[in-house]
PDB file of C-alpha atoms in Angstrom:
ATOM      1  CA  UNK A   1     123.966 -46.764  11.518  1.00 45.00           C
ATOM      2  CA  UNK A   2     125.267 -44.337  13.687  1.00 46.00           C
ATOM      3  CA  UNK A   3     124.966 -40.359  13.134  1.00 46.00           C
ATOM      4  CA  UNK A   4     128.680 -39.865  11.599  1.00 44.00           C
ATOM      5  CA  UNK A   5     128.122 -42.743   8.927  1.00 46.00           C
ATOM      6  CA  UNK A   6     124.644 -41.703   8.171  1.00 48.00           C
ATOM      7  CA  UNK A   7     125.427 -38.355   7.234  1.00 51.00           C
ATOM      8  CA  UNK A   8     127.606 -39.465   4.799  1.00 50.00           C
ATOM      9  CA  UNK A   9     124.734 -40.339   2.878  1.00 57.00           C
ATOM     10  CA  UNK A  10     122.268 -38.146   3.923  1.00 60.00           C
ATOM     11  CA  UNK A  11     122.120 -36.240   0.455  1.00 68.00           C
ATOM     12  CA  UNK A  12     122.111 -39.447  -2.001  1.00 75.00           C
ATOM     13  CA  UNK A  13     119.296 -41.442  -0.843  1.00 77.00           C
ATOM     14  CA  UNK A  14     116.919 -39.014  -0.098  1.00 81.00           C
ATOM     15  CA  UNK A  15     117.526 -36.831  -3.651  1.00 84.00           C
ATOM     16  CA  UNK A  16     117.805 -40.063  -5.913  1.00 86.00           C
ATOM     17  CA  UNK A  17     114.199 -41.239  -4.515  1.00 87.00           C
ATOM     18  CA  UNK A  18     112.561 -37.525  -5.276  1.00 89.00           C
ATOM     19  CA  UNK A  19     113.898 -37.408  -8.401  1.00 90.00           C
ATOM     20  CA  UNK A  20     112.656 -41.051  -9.419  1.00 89.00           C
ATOM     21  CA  UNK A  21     109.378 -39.684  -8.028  1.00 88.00           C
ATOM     22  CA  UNK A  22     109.593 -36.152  -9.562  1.00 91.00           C
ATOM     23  CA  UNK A  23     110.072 -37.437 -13.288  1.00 92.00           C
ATOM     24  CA  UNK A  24     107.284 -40.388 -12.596  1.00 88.00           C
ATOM     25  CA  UNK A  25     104.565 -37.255 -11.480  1.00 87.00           C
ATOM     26  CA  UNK A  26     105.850 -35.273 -15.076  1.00 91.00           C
ATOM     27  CA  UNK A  27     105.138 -38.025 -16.822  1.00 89.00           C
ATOM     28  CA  UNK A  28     101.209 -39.115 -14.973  1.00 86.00           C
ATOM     29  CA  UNK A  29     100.439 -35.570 -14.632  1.00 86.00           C
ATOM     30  CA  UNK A  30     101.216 -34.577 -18.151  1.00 87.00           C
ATOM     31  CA  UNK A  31      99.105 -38.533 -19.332  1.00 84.00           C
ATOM     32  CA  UNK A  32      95.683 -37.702 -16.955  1.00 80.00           C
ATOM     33  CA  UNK A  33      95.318 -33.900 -17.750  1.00 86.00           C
ATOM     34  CA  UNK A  34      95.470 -34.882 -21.860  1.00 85.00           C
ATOM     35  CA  UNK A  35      93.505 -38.196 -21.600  1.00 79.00           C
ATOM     36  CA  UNK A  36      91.117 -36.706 -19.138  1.00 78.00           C
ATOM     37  CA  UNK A  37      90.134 -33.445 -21.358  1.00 81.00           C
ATOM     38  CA  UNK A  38      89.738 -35.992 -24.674  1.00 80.00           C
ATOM     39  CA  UNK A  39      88.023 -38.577 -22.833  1.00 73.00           C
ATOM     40  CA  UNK A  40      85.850 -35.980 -20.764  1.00 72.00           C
ATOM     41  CA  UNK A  41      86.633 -37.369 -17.350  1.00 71.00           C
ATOM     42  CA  UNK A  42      86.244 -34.908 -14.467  1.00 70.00           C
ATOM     43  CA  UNK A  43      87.327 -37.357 -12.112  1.00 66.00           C
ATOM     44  CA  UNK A  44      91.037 -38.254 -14.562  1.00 73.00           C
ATOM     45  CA  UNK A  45      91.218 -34.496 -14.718  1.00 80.00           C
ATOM     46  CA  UNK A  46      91.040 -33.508 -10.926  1.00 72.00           C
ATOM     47  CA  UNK A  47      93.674 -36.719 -10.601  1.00 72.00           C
ATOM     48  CA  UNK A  48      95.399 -35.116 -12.962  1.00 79.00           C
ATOM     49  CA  UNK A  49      96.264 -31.920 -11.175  1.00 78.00           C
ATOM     50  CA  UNK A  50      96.849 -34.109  -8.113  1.00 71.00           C
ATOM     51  CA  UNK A  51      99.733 -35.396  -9.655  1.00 76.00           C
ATOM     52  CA  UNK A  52     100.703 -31.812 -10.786  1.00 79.00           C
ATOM     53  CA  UNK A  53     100.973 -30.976  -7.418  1.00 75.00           C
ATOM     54  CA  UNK A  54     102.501 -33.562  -6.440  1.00 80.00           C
ATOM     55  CA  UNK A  55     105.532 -32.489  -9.177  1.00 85.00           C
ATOM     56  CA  UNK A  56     105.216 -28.826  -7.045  1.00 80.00           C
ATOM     57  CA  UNK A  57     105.888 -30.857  -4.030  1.00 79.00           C
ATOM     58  CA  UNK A  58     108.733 -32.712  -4.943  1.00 86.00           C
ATOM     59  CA  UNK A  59     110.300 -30.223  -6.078  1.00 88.00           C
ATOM     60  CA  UNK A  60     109.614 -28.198  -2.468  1.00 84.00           C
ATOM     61  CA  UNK A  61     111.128 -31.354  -1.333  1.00 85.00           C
ATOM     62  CA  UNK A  62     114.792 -31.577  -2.759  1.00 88.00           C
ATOM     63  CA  UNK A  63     115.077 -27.710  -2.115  1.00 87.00           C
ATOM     64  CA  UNK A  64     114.140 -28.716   1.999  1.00 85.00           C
ATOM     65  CA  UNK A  65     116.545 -31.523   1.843  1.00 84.00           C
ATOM     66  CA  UNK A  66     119.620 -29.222  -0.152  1.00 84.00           C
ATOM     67  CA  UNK A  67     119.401 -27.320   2.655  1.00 85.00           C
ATOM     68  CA  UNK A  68     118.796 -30.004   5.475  1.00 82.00           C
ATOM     69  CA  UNK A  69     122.143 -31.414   4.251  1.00 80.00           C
ATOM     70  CA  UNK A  70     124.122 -28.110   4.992  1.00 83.00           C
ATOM     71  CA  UNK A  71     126.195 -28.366   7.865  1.00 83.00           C
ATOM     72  CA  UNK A  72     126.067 -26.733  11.632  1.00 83.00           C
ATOM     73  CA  UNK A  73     127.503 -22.930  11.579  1.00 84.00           C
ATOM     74  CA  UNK A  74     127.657 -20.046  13.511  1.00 86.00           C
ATOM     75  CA  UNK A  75     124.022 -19.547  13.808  1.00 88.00           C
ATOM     76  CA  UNK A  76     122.600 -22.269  13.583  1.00 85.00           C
ATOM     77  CA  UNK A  77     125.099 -24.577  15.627  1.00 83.00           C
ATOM     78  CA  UNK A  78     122.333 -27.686  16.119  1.00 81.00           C
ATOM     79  CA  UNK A  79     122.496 -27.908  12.000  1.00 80.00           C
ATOM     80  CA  UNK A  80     119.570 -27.175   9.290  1.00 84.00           C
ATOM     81  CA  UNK A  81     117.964 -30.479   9.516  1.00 82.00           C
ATOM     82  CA  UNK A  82     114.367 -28.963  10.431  1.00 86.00           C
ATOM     83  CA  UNK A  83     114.058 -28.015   6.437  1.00 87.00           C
ATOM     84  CA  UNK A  84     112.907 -31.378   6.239  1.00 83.00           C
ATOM     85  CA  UNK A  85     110.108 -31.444   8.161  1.00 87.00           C
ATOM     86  CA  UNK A  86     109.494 -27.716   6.719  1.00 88.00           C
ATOM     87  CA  UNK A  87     109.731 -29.588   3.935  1.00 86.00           C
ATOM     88  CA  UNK A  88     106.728 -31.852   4.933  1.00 86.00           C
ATOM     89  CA  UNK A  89     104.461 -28.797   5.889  1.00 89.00           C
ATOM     90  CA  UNK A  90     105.118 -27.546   2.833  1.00 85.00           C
ATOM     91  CA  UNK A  91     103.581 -31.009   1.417  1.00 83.00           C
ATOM     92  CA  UNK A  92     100.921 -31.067   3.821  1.00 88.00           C
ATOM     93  CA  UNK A  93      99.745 -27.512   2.125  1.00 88.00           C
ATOM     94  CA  UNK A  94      99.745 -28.393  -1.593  1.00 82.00           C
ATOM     95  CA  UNK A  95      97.573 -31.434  -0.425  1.00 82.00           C
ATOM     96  CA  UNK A  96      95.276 -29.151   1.285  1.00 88.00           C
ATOM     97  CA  UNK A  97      95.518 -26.287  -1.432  1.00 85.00           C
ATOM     98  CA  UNK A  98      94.775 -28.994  -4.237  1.00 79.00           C
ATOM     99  CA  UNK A  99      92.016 -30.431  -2.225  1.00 84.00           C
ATOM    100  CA  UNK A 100      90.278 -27.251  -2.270  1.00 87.00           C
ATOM    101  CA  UNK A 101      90.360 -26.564  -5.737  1.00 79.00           C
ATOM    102  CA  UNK A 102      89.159 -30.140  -6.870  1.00 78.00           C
ATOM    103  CA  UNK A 103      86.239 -29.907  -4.137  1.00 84.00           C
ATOM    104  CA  UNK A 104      85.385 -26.338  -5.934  1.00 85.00           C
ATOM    105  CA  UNK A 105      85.484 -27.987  -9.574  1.00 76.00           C
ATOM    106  CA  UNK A 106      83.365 -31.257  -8.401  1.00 78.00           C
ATOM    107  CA  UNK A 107      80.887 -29.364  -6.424  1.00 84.00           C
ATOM    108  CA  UNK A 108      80.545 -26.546  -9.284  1.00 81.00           C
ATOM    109  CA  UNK A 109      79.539 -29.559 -11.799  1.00 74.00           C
ATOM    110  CA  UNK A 110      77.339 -31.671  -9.688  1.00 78.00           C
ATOM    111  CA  UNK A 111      75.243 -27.883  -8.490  1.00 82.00           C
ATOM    112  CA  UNK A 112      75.557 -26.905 -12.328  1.00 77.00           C
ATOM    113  CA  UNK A 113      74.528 -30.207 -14.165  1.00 72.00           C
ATOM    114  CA  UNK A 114      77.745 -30.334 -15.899  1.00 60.00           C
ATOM    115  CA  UNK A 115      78.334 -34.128 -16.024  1.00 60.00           C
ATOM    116  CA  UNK A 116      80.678 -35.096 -18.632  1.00 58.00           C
ATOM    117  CA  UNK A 117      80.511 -39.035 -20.414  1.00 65.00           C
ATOM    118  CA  UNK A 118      83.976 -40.357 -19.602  1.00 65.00           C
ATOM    119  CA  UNK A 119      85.223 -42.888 -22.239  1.00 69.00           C
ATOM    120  CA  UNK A 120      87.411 -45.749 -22.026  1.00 77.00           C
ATOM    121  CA  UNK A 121      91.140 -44.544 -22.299  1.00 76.00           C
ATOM    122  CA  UNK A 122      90.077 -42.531 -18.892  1.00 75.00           C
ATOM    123  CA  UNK A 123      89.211 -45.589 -17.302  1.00 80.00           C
ATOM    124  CA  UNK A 124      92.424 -47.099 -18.594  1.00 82.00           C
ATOM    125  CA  UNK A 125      94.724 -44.287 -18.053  1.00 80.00           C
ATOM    126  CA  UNK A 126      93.498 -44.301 -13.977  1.00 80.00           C
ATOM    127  CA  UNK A 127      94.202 -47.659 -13.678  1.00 87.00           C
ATOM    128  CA  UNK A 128      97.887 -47.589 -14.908  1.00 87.00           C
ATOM    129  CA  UNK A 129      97.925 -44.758 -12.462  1.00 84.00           C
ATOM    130  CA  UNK A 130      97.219 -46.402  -9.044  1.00 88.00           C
ATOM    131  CA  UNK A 131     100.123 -49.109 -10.091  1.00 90.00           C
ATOM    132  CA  UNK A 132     102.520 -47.086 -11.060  1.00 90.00           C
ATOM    133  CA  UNK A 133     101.614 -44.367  -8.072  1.00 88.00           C
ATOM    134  CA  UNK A 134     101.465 -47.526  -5.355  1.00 91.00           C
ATOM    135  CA  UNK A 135     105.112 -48.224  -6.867  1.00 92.00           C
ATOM    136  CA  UNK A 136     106.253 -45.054  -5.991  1.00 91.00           C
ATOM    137  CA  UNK A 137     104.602 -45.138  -2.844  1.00 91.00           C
ATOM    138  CA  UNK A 138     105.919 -48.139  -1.493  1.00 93.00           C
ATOM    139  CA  UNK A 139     109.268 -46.997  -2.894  1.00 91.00           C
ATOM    140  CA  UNK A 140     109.188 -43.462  -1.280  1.00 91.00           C
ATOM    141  CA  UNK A 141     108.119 -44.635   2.236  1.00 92.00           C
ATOM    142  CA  UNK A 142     110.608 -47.495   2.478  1.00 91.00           C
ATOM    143  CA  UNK A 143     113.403 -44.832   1.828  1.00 88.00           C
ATOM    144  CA  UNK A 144     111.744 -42.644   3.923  1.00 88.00           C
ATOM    145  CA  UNK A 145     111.525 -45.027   7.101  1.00 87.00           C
ATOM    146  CA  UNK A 146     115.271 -46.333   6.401  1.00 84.00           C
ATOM    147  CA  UNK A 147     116.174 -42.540   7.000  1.00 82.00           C
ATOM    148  CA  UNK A 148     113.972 -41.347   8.928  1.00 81.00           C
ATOM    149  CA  UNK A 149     113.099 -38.652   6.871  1.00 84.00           C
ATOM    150  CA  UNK A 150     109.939 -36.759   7.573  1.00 85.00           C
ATOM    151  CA  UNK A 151     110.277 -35.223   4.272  1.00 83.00           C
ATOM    152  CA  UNK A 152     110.593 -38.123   2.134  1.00 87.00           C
ATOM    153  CA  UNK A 153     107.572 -39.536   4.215  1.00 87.00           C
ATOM    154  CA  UNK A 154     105.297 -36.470   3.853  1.00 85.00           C
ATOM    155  CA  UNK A 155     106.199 -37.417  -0.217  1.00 85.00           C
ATOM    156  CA  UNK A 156     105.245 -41.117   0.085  1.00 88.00           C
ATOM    157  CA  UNK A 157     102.110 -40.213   1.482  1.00 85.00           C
ATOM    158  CA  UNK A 158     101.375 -37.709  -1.706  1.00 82.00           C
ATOM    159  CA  UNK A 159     102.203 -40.403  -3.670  1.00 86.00           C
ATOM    160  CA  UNK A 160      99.823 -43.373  -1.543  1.00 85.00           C
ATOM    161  CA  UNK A 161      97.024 -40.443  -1.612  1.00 80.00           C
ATOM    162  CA  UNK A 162      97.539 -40.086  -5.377  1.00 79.00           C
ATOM    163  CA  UNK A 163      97.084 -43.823  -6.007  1.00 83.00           C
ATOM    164  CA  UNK A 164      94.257 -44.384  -3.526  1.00 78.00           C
ATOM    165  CA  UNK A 165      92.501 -40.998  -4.878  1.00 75.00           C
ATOM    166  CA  UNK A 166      92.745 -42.523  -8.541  1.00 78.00           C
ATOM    167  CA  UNK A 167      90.810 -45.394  -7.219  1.00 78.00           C
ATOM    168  CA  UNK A 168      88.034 -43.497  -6.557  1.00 75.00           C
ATOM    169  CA  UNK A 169      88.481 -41.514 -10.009  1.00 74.00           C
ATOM    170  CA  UNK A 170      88.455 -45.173 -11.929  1.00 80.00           C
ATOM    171  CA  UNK A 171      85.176 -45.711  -9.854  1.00 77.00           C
ATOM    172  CA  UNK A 172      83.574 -42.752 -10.905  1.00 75.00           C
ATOM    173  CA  UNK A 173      84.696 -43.156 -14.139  1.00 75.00           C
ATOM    174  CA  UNK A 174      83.394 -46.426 -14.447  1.00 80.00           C
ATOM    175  CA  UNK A 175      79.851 -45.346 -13.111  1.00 78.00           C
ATOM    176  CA  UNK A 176      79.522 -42.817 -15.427  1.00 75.00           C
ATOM    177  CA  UNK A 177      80.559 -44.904 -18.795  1.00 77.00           C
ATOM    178  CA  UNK A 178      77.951 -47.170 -17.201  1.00 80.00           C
ATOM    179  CA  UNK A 179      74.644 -45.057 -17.284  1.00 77.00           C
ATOM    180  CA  UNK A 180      75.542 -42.439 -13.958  1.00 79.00           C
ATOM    181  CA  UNK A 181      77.713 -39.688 -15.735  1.00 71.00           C
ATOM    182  CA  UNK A 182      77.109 -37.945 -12.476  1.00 77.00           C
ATOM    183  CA  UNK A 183      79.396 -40.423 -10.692  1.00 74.00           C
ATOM    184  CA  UNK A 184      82.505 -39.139 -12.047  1.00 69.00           C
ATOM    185  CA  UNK A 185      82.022 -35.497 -10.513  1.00 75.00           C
ATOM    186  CA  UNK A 186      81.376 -37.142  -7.539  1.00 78.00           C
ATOM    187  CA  UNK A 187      84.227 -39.016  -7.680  1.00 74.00           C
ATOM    188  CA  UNK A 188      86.401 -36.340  -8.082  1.00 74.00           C
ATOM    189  CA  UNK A 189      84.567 -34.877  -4.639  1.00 82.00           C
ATOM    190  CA  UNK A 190      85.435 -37.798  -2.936  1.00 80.00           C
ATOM    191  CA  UNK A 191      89.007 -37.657  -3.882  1.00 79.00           C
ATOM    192  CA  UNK A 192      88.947 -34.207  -2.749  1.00 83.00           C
ATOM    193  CA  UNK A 193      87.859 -35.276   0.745  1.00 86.00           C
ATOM    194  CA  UNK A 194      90.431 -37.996   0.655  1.00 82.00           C
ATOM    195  CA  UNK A 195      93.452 -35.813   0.380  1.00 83.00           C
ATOM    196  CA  UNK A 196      91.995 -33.164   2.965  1.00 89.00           C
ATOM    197  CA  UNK A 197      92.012 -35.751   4.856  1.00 88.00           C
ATOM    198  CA  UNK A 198      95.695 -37.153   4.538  1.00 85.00           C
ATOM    199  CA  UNK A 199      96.361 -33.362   4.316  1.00 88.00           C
ATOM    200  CA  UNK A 200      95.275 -32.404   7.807  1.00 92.00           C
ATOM    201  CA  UNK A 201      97.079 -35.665   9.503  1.00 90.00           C
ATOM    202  CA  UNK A 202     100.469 -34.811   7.923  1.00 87.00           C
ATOM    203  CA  UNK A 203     100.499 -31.161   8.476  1.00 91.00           C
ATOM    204  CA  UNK A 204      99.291 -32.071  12.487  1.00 91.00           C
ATOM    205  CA  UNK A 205     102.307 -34.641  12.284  1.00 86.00           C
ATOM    206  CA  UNK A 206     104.856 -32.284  11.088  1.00 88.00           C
ATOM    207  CA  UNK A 207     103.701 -29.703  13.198  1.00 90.00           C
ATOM    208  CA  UNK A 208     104.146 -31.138  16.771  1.00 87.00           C
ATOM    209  CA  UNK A 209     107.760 -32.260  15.220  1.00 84.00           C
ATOM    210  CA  UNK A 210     108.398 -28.431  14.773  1.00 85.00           C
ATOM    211  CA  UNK A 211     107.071 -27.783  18.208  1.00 86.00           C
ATOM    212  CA  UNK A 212     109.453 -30.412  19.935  1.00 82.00           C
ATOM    213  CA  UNK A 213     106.621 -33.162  21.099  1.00 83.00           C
ATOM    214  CA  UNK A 214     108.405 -36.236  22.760  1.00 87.00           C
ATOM    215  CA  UNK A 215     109.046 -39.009  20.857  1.00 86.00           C
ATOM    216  CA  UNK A 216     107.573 -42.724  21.036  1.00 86.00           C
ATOM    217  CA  UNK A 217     108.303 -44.235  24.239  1.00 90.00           C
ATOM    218  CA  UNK A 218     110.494 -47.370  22.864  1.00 92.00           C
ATOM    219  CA  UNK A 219     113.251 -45.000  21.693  1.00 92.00           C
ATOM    220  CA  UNK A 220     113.280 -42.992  25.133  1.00 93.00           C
ATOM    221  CA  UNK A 221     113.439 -46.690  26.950  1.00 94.00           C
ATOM    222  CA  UNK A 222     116.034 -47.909  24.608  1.00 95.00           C
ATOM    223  CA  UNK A 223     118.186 -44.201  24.749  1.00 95.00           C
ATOM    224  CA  UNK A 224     117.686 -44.184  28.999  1.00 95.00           C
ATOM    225  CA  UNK A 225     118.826 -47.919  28.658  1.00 95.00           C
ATOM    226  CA  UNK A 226     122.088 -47.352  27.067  1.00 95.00           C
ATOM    227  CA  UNK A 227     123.173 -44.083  29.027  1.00 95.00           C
ATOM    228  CA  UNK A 228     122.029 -46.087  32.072  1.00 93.00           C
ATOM    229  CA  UNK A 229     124.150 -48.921  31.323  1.00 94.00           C
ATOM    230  CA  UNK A 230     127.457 -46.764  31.656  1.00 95.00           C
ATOM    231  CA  UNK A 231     129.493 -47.950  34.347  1.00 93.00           C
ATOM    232  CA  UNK A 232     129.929 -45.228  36.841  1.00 92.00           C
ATOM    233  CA  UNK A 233     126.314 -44.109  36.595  1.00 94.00           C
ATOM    234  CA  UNK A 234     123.728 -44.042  39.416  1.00 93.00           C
ATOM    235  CA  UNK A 235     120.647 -43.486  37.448  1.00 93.00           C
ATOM    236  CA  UNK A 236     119.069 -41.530  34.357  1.00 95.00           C
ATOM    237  CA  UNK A 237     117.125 -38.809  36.211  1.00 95.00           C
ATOM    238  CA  UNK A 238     115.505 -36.856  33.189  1.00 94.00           C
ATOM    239  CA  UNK A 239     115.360 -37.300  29.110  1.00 95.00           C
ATOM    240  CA  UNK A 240     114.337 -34.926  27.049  1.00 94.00           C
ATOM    241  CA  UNK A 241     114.155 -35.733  23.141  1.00 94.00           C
ATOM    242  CA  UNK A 242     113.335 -34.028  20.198  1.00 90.00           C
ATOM    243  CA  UNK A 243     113.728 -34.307  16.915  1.00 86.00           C
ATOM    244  CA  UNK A 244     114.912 -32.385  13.654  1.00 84.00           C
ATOM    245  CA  UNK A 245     114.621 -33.649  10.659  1.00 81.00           C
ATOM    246  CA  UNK A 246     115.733 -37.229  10.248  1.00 78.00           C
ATOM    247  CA  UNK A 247     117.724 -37.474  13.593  1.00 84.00           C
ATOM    248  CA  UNK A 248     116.905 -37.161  17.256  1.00 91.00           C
ATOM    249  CA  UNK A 249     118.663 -34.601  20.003  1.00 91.00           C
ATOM    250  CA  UNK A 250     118.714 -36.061  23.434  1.00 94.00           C
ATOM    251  CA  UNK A 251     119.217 -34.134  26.617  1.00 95.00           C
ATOM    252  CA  UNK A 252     120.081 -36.071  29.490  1.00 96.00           C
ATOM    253  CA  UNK A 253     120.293 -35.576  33.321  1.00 96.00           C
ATOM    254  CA  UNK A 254     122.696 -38.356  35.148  1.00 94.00           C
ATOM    255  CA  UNK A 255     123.251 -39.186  38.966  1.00 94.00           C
ATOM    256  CA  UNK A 256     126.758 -40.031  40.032  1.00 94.00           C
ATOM    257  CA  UNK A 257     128.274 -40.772  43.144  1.00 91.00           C
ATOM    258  CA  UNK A 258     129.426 -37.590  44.884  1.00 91.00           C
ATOM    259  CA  UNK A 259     133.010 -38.813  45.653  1.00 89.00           C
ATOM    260  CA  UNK A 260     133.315 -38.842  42.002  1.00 90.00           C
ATOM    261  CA  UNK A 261     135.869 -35.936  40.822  1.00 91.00           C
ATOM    262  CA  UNK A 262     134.966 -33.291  37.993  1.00 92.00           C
ATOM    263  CA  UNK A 263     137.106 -35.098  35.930  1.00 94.00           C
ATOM    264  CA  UNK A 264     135.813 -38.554  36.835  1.00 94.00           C
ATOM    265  CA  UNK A 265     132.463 -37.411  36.088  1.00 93.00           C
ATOM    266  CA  UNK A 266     133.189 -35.299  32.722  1.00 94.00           C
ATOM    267  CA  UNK A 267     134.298 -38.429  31.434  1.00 95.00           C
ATOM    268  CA  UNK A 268     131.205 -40.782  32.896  1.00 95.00           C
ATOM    269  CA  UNK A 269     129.200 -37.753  30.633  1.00 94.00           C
ATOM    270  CA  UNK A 270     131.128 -38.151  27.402  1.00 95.00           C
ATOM    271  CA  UNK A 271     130.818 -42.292  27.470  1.00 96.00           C
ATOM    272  CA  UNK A 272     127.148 -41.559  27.896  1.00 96.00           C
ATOM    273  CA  UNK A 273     126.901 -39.099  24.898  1.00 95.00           C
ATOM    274  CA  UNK A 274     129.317 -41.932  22.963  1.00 95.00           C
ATOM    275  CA  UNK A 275     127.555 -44.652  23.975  1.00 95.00           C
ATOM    276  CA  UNK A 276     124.194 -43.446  23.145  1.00 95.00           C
ATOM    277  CA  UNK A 277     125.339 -42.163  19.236  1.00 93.00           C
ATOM    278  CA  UNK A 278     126.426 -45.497  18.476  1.00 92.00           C
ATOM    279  CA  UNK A 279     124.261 -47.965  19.697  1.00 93.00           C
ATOM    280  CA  UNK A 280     120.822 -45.828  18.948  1.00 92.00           C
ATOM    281  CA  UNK A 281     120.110 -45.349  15.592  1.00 85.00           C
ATOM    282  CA  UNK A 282     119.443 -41.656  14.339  1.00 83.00           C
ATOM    283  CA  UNK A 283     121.169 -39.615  17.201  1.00 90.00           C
ATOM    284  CA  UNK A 284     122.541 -37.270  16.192  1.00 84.00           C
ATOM    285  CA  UNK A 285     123.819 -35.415  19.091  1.00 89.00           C
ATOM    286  CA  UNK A 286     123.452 -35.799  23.418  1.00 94.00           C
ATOM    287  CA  UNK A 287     123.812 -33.332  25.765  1.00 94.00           C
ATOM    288  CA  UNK A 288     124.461 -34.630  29.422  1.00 95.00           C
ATOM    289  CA  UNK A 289     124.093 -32.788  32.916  1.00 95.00           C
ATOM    290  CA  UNK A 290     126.125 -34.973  35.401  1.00 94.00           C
ATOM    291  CA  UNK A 291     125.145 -34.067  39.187  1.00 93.00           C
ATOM    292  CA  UNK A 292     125.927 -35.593  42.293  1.00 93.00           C
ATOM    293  CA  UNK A 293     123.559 -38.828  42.939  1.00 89.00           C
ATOM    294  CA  UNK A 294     123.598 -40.743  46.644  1.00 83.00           C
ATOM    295  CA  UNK A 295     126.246 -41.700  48.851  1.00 76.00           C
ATOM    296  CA  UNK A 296     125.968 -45.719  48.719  1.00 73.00           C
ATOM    297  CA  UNK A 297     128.619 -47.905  47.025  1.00 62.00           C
ATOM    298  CA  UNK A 298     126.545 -47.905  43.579  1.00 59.00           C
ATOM    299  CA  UNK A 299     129.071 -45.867  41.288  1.00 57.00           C
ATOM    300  CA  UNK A 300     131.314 -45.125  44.210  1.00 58.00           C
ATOM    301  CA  UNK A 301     134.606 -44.255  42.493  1.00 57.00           C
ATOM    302  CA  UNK A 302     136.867 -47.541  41.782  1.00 50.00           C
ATOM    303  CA  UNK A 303     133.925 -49.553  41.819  1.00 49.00           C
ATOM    304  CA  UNK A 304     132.059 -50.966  38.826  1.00 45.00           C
TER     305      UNK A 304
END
């Protein structure tokens, strides 16, 4: 899909899957904070306010992509799209903030001697969890991928983190019904670790997005492949890409031949920028720099 047709539904995608995911993290976050605290589960309790943060987060997330979806103005004439991965940084904290405090909690119990004796419904309540979390995983990162959206992304990973961090919770848990009560603190350490972890590679990620790093080398090739492809043009001599938000911006340098008129040449330029929109998916605008190439019959004008 090209950049005009995906706009169109740039909003309804990306808002229907967050909200999906937003009322899914109500609903976990409100059933591991009560089940942990009755069934004395550090481990359900720290994956509890995992999945409270991940509610913070998705609500940080349709506020980035609100604005994302505004359109170019006067001062910011390349759009809003870099909300979104704004958006993602903003994920990438709560998963570091939240990592902190469950580290703090875990570490405070295992120093202190505070194990607790975890009962059944914890054990139960985690395992619902990492289903219904991979769901929403799988869910969030397919949508996320079919856009391109860094934000929704960033929120798949909360959600994969949340499932894979209740794995280790339903471990601990089940140590510590078993005989090792200290397990489940220790559990909730590990799951601590986990989402540093995941923390640390999104926020990197999203990051050297923000600071315009290049993107993968197939989408270069295949946006230097079309633009080269224009009749009329000697070569692609630079490409410079970056990207904001979901969609790319591509600045590229072409050769010409020098017998080629202004006008021949503007219009070489503005099949290249057409060309490129349509047949590369996620471009959303290309800037071209025509400028005189060599002097052989290869785009010598009348030629093809």
């Amino acid at each position: 899909m090209n950049a005009t047709g995906a706009a169109e539904n740039y909003w309804l995608r990306p808002v229907v899957c967050t909200t999906a995911g937003l009322i899914g993290n109500v609903l976990l976050s409100a059933g591991k904070l009560v089940f942990g605290v009755l069934a004395g589960s550090a481990a359900l309790v720290a994956d509890g306010f995992h999945s409270l943060a991940d509610v913070l987060s998705d609500v940080g997330i349709l506020l980035a992509l609100k604005a994302a979806s505004r359109p170019p103005d006067q001062n910011h004439p390349y759009g809003h799209h870099s909300f979104e991965t704004l958006g993602a940084v903003v994920v990438a904290l709560f998963m570091l903030v939240t990592a902190g405090l469950i580290a703090r909690s875990a570490v405070l119990q295992i120093v202190r001697g505070q194990s607790l004796h975890p009962e059944w419904p914890a054990l139960a309540a985690t395992l619902i969890s990492v289903a219904v979390k991979e769901a929403m995983a799988r869910y969030t990162l397919r949508a996320g991928r079919v856009n391109n959206s860094p934000a929704l992304l960033a929120n798949g990973a909360m959600h994969r983190s949340d499932a894979i961090s209740s794995l280790a919770a339903a471990a601990g848990i089940g140590g510590a019904m078993a005989g090792w009560p200290i397990l489940d603190s220790i559990g909730a350490a590990v799951i601590a670790l986990f989402i540093l972890k995941m923390g640390i590679d999104l926020m990197r990620e999203n990051v050297m997005a923000l600071m315009d790093t290049m993107p993968d080398a197939a989408l270069l090739a295949e946006i230097s492949r079309e633009a080269g492809a224009v009749a009329g043009v000697q070569e692609v001599r630079s490409l410079h890409v970056r990207q904001r938000g979901s969609w790319y911006l591509a600045d590229v340098r072409l050769a010409v031949h020098p017998e080629n008129t202004i006008a021949t040449a503007h219009d070489i330029g503005h099949e290249v920028e057409h060309r490129v929109r349509e047949r590369v998916d996620k471009v959303a605008r290309v800037f071209v720099h025509v400028e005189p190439g060599a002097d052989t019959d290869d785009g010598r004008p009348g030629r093809s």
